GROMACS .gro file of N, CA and C in nm:
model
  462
    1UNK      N    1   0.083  -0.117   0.000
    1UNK     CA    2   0.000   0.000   0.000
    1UNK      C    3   0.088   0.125   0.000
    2UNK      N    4   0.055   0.189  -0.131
    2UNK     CA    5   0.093   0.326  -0.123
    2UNK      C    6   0.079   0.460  -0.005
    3UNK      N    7   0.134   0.509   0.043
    3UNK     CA    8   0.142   0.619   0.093
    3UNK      C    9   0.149   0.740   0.049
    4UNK      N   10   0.061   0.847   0.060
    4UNK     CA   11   0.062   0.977  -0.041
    4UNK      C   12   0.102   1.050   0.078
    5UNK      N   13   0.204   1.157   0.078
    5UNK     CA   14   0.257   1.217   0.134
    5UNK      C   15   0.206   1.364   0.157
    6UNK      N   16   0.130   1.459   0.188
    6UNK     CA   17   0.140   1.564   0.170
    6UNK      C   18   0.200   1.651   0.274
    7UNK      N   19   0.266   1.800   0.204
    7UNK     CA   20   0.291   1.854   0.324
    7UNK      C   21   0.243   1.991   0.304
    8UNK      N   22   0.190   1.999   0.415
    8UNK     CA   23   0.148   2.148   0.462
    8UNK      C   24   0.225   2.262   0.431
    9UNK      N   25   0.177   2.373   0.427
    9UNK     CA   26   0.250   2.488   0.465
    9UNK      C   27   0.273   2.571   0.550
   10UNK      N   28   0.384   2.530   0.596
   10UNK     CA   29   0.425   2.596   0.772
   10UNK      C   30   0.420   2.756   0.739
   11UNK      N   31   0.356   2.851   0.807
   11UNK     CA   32   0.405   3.012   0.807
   11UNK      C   33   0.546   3.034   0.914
   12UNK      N   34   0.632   3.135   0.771
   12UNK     CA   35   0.748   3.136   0.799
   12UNK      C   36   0.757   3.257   0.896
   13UNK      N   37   0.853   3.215   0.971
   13UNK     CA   38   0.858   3.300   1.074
   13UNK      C   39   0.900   3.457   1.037
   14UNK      N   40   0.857   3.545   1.051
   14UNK     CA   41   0.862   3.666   1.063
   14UNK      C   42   1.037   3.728   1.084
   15UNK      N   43   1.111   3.780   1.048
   15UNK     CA   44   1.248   3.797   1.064
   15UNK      C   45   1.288   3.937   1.170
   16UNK      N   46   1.328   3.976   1.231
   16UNK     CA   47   1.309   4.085   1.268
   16UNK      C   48   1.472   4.113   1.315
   17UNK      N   49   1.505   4.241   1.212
   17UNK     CA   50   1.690   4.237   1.211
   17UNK      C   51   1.670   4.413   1.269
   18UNK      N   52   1.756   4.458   1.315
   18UNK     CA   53   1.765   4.536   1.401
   18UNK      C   54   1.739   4.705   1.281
   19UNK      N   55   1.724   4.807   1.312
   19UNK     CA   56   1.677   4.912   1.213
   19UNK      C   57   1.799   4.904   1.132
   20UNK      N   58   1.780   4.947   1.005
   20UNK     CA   59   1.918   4.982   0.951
   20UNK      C   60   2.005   4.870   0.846
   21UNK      N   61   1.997   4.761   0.923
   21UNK     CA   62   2.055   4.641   0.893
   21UNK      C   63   1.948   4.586   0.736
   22UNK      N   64   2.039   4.507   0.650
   22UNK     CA   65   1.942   4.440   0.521
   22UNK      C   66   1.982   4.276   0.536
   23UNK      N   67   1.866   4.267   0.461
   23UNK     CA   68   1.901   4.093   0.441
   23UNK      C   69   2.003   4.065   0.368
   24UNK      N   70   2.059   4.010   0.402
   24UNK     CA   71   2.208   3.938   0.285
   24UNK      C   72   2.213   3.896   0.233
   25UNK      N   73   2.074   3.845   0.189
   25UNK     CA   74   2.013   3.749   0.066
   25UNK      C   75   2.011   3.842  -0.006
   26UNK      N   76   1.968   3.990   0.001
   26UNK     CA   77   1.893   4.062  -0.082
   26UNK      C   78   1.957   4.160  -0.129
   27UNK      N   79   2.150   4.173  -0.089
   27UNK     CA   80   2.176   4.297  -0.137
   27UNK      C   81   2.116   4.390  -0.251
   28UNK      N   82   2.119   4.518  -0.127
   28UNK     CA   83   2.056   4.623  -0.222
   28UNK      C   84   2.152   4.721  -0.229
   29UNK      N   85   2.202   4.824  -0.354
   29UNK     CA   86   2.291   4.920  -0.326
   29UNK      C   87   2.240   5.022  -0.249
   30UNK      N   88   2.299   5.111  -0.170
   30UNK     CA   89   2.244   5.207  -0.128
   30UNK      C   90   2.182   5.296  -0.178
   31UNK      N   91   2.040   5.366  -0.161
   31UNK     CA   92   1.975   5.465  -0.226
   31UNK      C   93   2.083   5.562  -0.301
   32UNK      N   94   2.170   5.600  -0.255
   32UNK     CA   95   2.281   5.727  -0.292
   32UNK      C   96   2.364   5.634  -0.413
   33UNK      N   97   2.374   5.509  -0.392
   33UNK     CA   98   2.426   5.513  -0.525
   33UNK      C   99   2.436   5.408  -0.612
   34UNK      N  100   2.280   5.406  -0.646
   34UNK     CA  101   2.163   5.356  -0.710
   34UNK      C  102   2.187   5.429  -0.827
   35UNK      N  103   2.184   5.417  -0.914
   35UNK     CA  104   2.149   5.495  -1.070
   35UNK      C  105   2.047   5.509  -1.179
   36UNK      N  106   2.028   5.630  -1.137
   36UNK     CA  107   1.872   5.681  -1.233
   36UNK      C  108   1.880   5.640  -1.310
   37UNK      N  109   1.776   5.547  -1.365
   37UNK     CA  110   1.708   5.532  -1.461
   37UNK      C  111   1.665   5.643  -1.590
   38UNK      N  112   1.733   5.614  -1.707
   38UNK     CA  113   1.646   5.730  -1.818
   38UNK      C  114   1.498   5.669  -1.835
   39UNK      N  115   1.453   5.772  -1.825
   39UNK     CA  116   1.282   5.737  -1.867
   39UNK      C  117   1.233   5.661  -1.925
   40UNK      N  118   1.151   5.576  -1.880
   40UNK     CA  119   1.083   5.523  -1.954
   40UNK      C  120   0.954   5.549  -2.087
   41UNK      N  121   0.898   5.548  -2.166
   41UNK     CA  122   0.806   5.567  -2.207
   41UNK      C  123   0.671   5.428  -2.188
   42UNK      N  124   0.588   5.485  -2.135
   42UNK     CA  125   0.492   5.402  -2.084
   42UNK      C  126   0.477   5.277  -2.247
   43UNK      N  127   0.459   5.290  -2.319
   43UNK     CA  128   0.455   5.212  -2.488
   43UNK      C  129   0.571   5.153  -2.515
   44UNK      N  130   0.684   5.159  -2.471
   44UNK     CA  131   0.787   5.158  -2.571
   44UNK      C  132   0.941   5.152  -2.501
   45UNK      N  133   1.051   5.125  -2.557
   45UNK     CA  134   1.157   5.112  -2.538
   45UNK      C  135   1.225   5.238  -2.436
   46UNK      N  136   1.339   5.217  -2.339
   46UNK     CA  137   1.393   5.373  -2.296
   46UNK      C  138   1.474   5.388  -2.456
   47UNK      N  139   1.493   5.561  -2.397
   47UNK     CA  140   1.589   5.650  -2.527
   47UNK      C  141   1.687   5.617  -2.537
   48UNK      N  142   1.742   5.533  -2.441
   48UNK     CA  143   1.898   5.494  -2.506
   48UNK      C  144   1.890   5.368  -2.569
   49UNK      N  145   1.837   5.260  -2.559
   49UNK     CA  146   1.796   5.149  -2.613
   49UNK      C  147   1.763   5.208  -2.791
   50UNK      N  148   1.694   5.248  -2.765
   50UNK     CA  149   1.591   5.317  -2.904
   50UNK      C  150   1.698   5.386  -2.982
   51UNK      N  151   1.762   5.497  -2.914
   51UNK     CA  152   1.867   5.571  -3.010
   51UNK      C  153   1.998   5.483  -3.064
   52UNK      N  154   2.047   5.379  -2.914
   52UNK     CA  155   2.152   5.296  -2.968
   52UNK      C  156   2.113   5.175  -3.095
   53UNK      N  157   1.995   5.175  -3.127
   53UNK     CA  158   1.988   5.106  -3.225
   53UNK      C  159   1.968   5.138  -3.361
   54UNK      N  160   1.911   5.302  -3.326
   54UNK     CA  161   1.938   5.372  -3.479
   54UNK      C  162   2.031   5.430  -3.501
   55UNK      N  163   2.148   5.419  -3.412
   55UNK     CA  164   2.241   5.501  -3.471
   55UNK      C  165   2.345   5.348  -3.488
   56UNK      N  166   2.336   5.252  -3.462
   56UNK     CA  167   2.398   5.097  -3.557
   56UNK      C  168   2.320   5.118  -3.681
   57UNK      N  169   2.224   5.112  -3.692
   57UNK     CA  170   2.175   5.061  -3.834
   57UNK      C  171   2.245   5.189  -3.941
   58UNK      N  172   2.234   5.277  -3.851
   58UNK     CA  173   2.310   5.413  -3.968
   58UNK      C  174   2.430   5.392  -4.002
   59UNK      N  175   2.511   5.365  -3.861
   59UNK     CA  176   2.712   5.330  -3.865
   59UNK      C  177   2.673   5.205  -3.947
   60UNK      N  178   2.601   5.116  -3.966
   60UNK     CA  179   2.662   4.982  -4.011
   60UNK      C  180   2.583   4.983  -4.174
   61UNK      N  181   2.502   5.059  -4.170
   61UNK     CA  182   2.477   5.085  -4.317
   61UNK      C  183   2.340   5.030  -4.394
   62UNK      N  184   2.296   5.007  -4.269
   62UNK     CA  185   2.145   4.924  -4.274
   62UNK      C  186   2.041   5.022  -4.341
   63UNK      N  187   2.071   5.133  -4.283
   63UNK     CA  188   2.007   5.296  -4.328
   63UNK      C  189   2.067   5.402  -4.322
   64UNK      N  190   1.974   5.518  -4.443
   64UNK     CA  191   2.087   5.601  -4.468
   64UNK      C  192   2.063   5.701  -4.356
   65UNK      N  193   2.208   5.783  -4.379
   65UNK     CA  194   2.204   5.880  -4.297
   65UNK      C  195   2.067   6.014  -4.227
   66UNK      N  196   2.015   6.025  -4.367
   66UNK     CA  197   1.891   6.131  -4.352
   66UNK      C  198   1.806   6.068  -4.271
   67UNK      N  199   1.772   5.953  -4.256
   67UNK     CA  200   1.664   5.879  -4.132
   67UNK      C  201   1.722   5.915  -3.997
   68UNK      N  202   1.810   5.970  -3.991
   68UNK     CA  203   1.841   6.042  -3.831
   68UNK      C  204   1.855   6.204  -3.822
   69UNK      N  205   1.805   6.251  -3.907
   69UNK     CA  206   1.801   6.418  -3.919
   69UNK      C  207   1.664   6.434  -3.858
   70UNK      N  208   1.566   6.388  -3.807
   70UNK     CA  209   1.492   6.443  -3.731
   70UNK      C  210   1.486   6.448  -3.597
   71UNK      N  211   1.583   6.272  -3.596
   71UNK     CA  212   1.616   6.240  -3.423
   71UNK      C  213   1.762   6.329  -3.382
   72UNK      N  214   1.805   6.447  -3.438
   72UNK     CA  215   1.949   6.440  -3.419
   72UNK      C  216   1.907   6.622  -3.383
   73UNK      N  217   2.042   6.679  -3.323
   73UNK     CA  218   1.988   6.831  -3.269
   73UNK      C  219   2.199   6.855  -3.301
   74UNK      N  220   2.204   6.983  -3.348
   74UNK     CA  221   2.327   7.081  -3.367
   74UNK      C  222   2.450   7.014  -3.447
   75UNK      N  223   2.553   6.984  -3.382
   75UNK     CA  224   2.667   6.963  -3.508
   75UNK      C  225   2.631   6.805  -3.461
   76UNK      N  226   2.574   6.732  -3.451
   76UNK     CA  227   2.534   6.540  -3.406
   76UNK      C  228   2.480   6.437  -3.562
   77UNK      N  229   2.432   6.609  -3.655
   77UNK     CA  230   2.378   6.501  -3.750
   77UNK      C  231   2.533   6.535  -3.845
   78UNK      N  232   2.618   6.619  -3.829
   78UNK     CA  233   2.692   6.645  -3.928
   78UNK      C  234   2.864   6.511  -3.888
   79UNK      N  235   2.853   6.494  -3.745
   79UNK     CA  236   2.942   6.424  -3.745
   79UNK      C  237   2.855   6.290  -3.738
   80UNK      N  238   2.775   6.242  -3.737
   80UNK     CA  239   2.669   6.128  -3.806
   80UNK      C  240   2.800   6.090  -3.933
   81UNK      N  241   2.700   6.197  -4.026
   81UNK     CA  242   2.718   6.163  -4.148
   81UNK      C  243   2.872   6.172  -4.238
   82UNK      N  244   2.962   6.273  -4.134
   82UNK     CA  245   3.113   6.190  -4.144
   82UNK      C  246   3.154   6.045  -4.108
   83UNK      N  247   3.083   5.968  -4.006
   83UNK     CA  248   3.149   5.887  -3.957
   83UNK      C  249   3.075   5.778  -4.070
   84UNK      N  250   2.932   5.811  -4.104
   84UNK     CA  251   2.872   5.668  -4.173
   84UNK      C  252   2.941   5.711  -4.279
   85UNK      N  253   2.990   5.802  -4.296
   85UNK     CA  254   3.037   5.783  -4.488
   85UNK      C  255   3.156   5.632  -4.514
   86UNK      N  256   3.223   5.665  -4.361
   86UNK     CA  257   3.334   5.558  -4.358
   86UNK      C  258   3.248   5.385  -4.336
   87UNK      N  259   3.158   5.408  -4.311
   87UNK     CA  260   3.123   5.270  -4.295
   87UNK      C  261   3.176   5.186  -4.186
   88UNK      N  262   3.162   5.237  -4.074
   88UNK     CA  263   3.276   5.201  -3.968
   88UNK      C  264   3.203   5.090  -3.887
   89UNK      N  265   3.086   5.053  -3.887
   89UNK     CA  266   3.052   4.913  -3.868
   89UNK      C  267   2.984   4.800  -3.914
   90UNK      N  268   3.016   4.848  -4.060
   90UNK     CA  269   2.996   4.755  -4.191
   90UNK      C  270   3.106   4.618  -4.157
   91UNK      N  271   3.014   4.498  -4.143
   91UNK     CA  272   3.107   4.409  -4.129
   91UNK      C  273   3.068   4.294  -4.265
   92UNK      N  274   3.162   4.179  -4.269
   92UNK     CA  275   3.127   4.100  -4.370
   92UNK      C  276   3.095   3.973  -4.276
   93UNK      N  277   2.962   3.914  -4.267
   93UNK     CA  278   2.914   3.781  -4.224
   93UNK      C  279   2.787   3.816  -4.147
   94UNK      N  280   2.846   3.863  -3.986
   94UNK     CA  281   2.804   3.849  -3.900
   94UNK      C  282   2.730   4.020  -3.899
   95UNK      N  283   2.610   4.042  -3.865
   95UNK     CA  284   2.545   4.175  -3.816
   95UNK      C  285   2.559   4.219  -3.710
   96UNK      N  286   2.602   4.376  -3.711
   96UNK     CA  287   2.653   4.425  -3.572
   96UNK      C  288   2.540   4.436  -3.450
   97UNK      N  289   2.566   4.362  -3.329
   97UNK     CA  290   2.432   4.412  -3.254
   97UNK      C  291   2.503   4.489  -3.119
   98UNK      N  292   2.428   4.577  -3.025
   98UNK     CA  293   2.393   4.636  -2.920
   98UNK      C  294   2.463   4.544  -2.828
   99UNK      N  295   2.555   4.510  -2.766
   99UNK     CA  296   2.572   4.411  -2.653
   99UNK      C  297   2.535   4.474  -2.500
  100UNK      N  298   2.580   4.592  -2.480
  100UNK     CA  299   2.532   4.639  -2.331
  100UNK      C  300   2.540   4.780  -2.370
  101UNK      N  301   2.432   4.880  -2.293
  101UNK     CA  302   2.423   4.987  -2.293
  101UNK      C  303   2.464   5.040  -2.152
  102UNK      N  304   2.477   5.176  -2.101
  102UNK     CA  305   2.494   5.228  -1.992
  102UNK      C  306   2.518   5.360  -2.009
  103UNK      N  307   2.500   5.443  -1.890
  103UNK     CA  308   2.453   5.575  -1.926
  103UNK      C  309   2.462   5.666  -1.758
  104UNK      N  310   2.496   5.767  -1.809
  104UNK     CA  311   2.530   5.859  -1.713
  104UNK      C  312   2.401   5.945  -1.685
  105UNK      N  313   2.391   6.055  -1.615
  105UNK     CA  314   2.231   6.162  -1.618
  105UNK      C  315   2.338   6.295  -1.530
  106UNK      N  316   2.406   6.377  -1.643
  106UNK     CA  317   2.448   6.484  -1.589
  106UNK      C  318   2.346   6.602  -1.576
  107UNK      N  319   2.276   6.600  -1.594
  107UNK     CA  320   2.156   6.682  -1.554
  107UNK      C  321   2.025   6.625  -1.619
  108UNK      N  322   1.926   6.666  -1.541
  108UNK     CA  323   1.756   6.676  -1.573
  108UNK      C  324   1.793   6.688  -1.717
  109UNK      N  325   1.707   6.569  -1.799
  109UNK     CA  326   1.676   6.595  -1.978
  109UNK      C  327   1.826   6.583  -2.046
  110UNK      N  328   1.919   6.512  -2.031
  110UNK     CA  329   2.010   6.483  -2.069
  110UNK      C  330   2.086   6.361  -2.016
  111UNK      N  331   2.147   6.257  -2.123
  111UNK     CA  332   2.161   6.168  -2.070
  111UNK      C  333   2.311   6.160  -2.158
  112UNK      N  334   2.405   6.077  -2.086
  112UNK     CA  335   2.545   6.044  -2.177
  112UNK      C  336   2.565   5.897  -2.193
  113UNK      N  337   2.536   5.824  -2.295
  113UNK     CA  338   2.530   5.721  -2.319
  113UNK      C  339   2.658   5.588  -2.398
  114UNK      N  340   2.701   5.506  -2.361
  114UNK     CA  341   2.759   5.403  -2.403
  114UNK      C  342   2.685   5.282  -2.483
  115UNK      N  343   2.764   5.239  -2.578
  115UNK     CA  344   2.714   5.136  -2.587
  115UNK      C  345   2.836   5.052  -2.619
  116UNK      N  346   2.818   4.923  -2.630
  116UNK     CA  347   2.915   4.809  -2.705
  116UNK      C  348   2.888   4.755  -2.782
  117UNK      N  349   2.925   4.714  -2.907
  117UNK     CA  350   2.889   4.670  -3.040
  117UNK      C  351   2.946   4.542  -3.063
  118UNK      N  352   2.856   4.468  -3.055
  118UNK     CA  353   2.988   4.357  -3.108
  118UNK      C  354   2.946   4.319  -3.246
  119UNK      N  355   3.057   4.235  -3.304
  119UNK     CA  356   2.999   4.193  -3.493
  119UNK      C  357   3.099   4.082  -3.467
  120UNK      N  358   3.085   3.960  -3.468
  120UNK     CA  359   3.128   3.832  -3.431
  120UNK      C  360   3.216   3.816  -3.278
  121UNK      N  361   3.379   3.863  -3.352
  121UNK     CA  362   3.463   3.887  -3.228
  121UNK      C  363   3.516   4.014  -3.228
  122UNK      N  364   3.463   4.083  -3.241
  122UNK     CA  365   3.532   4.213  -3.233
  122UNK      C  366   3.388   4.292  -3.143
  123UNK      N  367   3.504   4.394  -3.116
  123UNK     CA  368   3.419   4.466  -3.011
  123UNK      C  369   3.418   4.606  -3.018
  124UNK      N  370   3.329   4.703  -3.026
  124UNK     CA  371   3.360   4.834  -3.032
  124UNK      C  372   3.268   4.922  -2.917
  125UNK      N  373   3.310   5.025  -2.919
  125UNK     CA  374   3.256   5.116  -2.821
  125UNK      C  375   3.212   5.258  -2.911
  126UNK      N  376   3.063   5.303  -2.873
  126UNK     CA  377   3.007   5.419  -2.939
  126UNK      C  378   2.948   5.486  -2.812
  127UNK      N  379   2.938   5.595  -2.862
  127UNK     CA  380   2.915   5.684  -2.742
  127UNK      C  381   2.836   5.809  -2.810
  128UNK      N  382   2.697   5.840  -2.716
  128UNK     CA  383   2.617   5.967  -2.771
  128UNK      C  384   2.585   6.017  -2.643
  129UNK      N  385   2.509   6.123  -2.684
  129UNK     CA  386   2.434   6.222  -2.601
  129UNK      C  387   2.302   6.225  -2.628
  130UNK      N  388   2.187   6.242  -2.549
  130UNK     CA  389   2.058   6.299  -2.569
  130UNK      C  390   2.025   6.379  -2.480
  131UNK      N  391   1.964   6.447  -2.550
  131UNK     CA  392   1.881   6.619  -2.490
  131UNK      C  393   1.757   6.593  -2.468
  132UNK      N  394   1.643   6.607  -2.370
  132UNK     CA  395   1.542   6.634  -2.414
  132UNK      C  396   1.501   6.785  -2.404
  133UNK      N  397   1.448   6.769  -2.553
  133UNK     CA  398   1.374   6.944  -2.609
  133UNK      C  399   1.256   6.965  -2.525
  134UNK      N  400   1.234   7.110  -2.555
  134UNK     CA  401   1.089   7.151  -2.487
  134UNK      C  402   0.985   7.082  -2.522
  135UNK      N  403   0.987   6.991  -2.630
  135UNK     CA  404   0.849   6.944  -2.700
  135UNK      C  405   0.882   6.761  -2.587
  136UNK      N  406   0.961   6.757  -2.529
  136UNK     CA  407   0.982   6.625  -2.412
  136UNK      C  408   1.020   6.489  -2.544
  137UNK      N  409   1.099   6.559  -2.682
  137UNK     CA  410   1.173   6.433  -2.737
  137UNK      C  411   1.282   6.426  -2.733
  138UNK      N  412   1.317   6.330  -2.737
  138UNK     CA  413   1.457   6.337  -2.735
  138UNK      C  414   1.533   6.337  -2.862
  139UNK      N  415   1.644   6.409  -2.844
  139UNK     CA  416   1.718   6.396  -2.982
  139UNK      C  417   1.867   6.392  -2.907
  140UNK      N  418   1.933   6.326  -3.018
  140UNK     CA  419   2.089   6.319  -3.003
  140UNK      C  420   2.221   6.448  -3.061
  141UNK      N  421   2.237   6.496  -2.980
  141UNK     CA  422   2.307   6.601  -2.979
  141UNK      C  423   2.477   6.570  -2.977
  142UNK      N  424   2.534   6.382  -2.988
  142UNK     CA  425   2.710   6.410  -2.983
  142UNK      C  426   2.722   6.264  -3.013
  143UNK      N  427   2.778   6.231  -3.098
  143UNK     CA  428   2.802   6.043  -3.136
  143UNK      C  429   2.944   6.052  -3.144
  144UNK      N  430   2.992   6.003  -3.110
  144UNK     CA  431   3.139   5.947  -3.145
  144UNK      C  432   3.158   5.764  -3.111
  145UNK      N  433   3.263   5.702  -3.216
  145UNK     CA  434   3.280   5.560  -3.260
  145UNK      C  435   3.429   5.584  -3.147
  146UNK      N  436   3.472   5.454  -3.061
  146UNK     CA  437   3.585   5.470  -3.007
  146UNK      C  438   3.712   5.461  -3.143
  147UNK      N  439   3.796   5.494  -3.050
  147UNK     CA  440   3.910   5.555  -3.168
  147UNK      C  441   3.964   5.689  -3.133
  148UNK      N  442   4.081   5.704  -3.220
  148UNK     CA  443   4.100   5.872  -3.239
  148UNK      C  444   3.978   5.962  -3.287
  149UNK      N  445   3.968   6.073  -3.280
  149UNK     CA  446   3.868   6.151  -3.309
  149UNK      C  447   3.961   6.230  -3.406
  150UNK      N  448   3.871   6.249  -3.521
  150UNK     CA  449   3.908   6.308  -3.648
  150UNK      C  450   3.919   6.487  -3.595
  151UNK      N  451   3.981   6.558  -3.689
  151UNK     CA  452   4.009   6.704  -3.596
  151UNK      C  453   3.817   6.757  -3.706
  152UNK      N  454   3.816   6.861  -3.676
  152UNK     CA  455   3.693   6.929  -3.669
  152UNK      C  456   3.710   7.050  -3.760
  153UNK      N  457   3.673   7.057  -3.876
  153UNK     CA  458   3.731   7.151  -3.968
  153UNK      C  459   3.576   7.290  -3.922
  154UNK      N  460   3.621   7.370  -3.951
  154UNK     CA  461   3.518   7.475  -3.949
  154UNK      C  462   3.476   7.571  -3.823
   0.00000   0.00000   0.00000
């Protein structure tokens, strides 16, 4: 004869650690240096997610440059369209993707953003800026590909 086993559910005891103190299961960083979050949009992707992926498809040649002249604000669309002329993450096989993003918040409505690119084994680093305008969009105001930086005619 079989025996069916069941077991109850005991209520777990209540923990009670002195003020101040955290669980050690649960490290949490401290409020102070925790890092803001860029906004979310209730629909949709955050702005750095969103921008780091249109500005690959532009560097890698997926699309042309003018598809970022509406998302782009001051000299951002002009060094854009120096850097895609070179084709600088045009690869042969493998398609470049987004590997990790991260991002600074030097002030309210501005964010300084990283990303990492990888395209098989290689690895690159791009780096922008976003503003948000009075109208609350964001646009990209500074891209640079790691590397030397080309000098700045004008």
């Amino acid at each position: 004869m079989n025996k069916v086993m069941t077991r109850t559910a005991q209520p777990r005891p209540t923990a009670t650690r002195p003020p101040g103190r955290r669980d050690s299961r649960r490290p949490a960083a401290p409020a102070s240096r925790r890092p803001l979050g860029p906004p979310a949009t209730p629909t949709g992707p955050r702005p750095t997610d969103l921008f780091a992926e249109r500005l690959l498809a532009v560097l890698s040649g997926r699309r042309p440059v003018h598809w970022m002249l509406r998302h782009t604000a001051g000299a951002a669309y002009d060094d854009l369209a120096r850097l895609a002329e070179h084709g600088p993450l045009r690869t042969r096989g493998t398609d470049p993707v987004v590997r990790d993003i991260g991002y600074f918040v030097p002030r309210t409505g501005a964010l300084e953003v990283f990303a990492r690119i990888a395209a098989g084994d290689q690895l690159r680093a791009m780096a922008f800026r976003l503003e948000q305008g009075p109208d609350l969009r964001w646009r990209c105001t500074a891209v640079e590909l790691g590397g030397p930086r080309p000098p700045r005619s004008g």
